[in-house]
Tab-separated table of N, CA and C in Angstrom:
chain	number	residue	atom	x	y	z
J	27	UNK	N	-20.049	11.159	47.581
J	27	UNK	CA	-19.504	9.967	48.220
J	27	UNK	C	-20.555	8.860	48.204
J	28	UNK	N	-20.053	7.575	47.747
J	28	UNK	CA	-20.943	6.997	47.855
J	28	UNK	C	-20.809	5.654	49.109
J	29	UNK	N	-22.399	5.189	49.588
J	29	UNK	CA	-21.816	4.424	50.817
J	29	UNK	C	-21.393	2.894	50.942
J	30	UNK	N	-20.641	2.767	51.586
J	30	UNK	CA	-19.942	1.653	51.876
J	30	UNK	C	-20.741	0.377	51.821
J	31	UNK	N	-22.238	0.494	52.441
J	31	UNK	CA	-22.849	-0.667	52.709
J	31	UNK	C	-24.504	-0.121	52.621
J	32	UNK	N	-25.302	-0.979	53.172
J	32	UNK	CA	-26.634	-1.186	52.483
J	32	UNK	C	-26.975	-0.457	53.945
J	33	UNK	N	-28.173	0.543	53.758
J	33	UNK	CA	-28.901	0.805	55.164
J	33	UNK	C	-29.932	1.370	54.883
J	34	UNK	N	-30.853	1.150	55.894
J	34	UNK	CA	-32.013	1.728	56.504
J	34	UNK	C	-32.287	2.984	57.567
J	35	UNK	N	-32.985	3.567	57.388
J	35	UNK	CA	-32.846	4.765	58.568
J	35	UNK	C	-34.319	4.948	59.283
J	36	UNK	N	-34.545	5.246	60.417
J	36	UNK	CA	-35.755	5.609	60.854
J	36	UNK	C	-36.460	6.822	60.086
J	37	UNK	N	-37.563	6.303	60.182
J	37	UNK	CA	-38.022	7.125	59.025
J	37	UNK	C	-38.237	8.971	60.216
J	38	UNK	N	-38.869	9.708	59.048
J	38	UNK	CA	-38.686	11.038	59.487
J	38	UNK	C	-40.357	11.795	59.252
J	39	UNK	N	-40.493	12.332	60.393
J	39	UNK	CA	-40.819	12.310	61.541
J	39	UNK	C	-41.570	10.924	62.108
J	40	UNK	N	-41.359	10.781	63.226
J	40	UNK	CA	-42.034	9.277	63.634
J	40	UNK	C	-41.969	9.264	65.293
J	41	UNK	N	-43.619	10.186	65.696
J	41	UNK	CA	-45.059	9.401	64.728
J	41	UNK	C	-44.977	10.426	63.638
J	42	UNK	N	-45.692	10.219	62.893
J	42	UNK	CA	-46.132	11.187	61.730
J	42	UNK	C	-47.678	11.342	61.440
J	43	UNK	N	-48.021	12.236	60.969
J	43	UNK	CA	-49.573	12.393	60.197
J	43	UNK	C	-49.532	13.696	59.274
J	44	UNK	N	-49.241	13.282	57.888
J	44	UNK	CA	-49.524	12.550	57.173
J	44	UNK	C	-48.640	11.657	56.464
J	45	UNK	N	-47.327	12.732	56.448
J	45	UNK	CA	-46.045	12.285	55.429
J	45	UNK	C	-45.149	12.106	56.353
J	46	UNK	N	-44.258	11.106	55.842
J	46	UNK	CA	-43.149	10.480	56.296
J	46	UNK	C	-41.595	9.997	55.405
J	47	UNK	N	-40.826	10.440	55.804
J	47	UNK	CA	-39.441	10.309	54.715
J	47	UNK	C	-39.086	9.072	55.337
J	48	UNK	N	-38.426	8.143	54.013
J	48	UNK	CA	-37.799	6.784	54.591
J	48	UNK	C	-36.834	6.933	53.866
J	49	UNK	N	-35.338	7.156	54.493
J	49	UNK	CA	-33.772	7.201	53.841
J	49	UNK	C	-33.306	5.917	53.792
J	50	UNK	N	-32.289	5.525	52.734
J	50	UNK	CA	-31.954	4.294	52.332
J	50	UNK	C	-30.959	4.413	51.839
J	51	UNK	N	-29.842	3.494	52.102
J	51	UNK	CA	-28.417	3.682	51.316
J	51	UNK	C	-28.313	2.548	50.614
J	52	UNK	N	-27.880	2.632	49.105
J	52	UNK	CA	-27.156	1.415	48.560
J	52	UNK	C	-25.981	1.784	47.979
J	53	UNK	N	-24.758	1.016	48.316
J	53	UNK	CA	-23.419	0.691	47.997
J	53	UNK	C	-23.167	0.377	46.347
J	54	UNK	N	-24.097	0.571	45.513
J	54	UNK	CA	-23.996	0.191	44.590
J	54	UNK	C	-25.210	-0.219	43.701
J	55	UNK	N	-25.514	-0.474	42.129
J	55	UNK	CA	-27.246	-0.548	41.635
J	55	UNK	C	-27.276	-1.990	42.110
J	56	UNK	N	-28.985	-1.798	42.725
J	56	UNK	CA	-29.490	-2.759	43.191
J	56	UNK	C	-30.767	-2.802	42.824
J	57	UNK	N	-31.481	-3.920	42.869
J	57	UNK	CA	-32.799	-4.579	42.757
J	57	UNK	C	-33.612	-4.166	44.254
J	58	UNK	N	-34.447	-3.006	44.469
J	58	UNK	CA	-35.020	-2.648	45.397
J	58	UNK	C	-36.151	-3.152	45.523
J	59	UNK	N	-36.722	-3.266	47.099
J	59	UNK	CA	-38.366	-3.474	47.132
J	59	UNK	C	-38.332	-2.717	48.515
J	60	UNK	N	-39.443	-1.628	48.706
J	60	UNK	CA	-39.512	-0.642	49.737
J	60	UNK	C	-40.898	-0.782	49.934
J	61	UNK	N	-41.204	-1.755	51.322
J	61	UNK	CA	-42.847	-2.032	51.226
J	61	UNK	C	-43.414	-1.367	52.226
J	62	UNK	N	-44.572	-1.065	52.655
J	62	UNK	CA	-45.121	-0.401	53.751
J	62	UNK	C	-46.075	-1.729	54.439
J	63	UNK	N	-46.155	-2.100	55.715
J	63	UNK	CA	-47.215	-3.194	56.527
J	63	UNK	C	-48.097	-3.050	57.591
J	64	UNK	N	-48.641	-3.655	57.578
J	64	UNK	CA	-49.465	-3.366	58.756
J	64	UNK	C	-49.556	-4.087	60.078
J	65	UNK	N	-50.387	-4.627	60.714
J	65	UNK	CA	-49.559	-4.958	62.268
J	65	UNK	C	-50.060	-6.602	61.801
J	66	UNK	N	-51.329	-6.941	60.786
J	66	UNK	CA	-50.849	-8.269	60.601
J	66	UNK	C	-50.205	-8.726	59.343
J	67	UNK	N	-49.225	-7.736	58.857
J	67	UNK	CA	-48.350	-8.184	57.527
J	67	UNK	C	-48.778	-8.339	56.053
J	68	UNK	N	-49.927	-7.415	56.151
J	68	UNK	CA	-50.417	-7.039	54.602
J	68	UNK	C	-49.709	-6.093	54.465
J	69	UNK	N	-49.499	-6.003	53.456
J	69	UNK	CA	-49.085	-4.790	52.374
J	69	UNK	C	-49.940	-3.527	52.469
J	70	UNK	N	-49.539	-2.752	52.848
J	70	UNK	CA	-50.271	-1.350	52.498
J	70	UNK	C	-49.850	-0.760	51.432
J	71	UNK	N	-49.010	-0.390	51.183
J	71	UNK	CA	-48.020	0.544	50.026
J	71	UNK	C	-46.950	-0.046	49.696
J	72	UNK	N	-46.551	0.295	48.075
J	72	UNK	CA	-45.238	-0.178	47.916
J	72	UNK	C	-44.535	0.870	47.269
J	73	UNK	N	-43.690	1.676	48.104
J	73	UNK	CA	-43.289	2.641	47.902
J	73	UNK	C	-42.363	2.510	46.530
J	74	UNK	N	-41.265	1.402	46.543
J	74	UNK	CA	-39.691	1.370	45.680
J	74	UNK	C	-39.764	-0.380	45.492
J	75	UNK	N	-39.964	-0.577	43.573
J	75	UNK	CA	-40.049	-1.598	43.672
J	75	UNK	C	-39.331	-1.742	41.868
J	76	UNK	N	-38.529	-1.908	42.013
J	76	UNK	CA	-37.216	-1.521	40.491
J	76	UNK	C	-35.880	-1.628	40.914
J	77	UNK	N	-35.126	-1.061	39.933
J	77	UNK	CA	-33.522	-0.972	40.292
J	77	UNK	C	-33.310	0.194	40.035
J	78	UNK	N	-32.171	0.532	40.996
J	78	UNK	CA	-31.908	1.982	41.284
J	78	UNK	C	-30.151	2.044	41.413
J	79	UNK	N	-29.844	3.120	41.106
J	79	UNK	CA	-28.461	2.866	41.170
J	79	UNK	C	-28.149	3.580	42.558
J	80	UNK	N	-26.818	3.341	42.967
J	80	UNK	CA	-26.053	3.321	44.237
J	80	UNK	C	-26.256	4.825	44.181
J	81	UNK	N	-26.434	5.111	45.999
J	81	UNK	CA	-26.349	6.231	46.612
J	81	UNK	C	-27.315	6.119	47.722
J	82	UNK	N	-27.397	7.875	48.740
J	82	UNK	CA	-28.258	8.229	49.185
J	82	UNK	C	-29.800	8.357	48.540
J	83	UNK	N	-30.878	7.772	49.432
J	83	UNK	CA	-32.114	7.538	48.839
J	83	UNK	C	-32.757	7.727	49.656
J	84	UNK	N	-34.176	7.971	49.231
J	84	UNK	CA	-35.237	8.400	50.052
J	84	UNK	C	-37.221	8.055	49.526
J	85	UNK	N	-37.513	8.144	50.069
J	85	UNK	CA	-39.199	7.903	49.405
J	85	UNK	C	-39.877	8.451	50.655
J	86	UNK	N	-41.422	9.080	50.160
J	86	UNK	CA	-42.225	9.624	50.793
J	86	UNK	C	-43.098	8.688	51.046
J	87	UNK	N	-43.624	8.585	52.257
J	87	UNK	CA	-45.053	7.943	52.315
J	87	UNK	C	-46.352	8.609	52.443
J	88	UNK	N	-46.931	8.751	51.686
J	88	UNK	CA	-48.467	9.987	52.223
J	88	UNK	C	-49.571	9.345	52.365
J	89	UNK	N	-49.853	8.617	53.942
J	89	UNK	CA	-50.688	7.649	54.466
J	89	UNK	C	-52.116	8.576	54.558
J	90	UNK	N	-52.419	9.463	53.777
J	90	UNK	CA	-53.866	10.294	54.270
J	90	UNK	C	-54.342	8.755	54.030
J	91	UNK	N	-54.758	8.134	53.587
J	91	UNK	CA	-56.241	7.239	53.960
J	91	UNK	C	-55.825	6.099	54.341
J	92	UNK	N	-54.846	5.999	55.661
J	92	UNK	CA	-54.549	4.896	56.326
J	92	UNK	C	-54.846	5.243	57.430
J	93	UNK	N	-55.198	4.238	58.525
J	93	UNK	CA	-55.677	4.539	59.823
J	93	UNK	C	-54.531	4.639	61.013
J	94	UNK	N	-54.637	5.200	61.758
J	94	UNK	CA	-53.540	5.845	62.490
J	94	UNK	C	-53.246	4.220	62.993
J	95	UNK	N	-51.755	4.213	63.585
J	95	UNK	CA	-51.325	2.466	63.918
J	95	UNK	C	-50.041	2.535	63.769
J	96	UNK	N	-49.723	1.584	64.132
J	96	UNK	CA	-48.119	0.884	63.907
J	96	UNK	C	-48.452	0.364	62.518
J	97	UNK	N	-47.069	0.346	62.034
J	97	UNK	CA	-46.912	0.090	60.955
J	97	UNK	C	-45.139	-0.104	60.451
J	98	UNK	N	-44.795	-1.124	59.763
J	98	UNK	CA	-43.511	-1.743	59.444
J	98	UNK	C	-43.228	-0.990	57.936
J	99	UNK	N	-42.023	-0.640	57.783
J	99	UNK	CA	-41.536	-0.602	56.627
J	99	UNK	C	-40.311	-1.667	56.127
J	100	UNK	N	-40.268	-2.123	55.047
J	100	UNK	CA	-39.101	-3.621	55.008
J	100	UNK	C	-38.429	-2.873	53.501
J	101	UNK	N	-37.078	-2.872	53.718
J	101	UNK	CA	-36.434	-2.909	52.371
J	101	UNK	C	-35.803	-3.742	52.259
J	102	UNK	N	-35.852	-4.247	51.024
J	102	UNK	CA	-35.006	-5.515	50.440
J	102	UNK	C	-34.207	-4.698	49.547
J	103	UNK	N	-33.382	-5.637	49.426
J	103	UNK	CA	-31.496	-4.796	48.462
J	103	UNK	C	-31.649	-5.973	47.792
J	104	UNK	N	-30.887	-6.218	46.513
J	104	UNK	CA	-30.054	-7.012	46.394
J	104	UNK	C	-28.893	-6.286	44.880
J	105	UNK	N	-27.213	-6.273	45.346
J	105	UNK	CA	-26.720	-5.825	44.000
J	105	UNK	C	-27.046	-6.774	42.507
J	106	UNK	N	-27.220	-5.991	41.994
J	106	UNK	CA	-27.595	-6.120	40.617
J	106	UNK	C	-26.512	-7.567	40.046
J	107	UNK	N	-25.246	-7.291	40.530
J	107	UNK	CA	-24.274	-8.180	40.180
J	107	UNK	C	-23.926	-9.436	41.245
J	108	UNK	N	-24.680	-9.148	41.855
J	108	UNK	CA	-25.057	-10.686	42.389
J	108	UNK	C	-26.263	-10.654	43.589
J	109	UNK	N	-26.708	-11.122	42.459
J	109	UNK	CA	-28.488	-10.522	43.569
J	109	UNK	C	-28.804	-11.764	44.325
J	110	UNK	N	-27.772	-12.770	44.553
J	110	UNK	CA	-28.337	-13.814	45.404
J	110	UNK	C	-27.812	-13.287	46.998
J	111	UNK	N	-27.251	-12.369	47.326
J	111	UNK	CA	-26.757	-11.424	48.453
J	111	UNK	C	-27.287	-10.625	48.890
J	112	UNK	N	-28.757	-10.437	49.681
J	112	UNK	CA	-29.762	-10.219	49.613
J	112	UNK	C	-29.879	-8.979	50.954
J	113	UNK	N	-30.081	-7.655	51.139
J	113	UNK	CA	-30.159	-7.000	52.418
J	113	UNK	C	-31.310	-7.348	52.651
J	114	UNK	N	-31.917	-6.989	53.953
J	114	UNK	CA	-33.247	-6.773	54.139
J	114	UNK	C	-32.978	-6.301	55.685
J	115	UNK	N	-34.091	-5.105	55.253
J	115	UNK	CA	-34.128	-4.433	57.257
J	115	UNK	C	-35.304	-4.321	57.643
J	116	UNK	N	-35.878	-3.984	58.696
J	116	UNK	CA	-37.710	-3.477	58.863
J	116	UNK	C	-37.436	-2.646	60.043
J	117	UNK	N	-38.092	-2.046	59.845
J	117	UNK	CA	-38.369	-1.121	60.865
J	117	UNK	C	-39.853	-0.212	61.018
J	118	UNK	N	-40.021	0.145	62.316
J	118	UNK	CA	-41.666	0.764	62.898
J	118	UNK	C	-41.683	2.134	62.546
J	119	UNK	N	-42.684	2.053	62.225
J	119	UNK	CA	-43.297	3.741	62.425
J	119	UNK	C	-44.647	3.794	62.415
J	120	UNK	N	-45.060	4.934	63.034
J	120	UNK	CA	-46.355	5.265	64.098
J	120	UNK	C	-47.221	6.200	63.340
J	121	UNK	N	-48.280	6.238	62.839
J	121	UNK	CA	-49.053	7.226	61.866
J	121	UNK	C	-49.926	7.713	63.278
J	122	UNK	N	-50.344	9.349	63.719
J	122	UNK	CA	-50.937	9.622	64.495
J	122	UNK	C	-52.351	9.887	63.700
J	123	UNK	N	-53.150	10.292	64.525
J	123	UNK	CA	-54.104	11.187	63.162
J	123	UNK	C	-54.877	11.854	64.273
């Protein structure tokens, strides 16, 4: 089955140390960007940054040499067939160590 609309999920486990799952739905192939941040909005990681076709999705994060903290994850969508329709979500997660 594939899903209806664009989403984000809290990632899994959270806090975490070391690894962390981030689930993602797209409705269809899209132009992805799956970034990892920090509390003043640098870039740490960029997990998903291509096109991917529609479905259930997921990416690992394996922060061993990041310092324990808050930290944002942001996905951007956009369908392939009209990529001026743009998702974008963010959401927290907590690295312990």
């Amino acid at each position: 089955a594939m899903p209806k609309s664009y989403g984000l999920d809290q990632s899994y486990p959270n806090p975490f140390n070391p690894m962390a799952t981030i689930r993602y739905q797209l409705p269809s192939e899209s132009r992805v960007s799956l970034k990892i941040y920090n509390m003043l909005g640098q870039v740490v990681e960029t997990l998903k940054d291509g096109i991917e076709a529609g479905g259930y999705k997921q990416a690992m994060w394996n922060a061993t040499g990041s310092a324990a903290g808050i930290y944002f994850y942001r996905l951007e969508a956009a369908p392939v067939s009209e990529p001026s329709h743009i998702y974008t979500s963010v959401m927290k997660i907590v690295l312990v160590k």
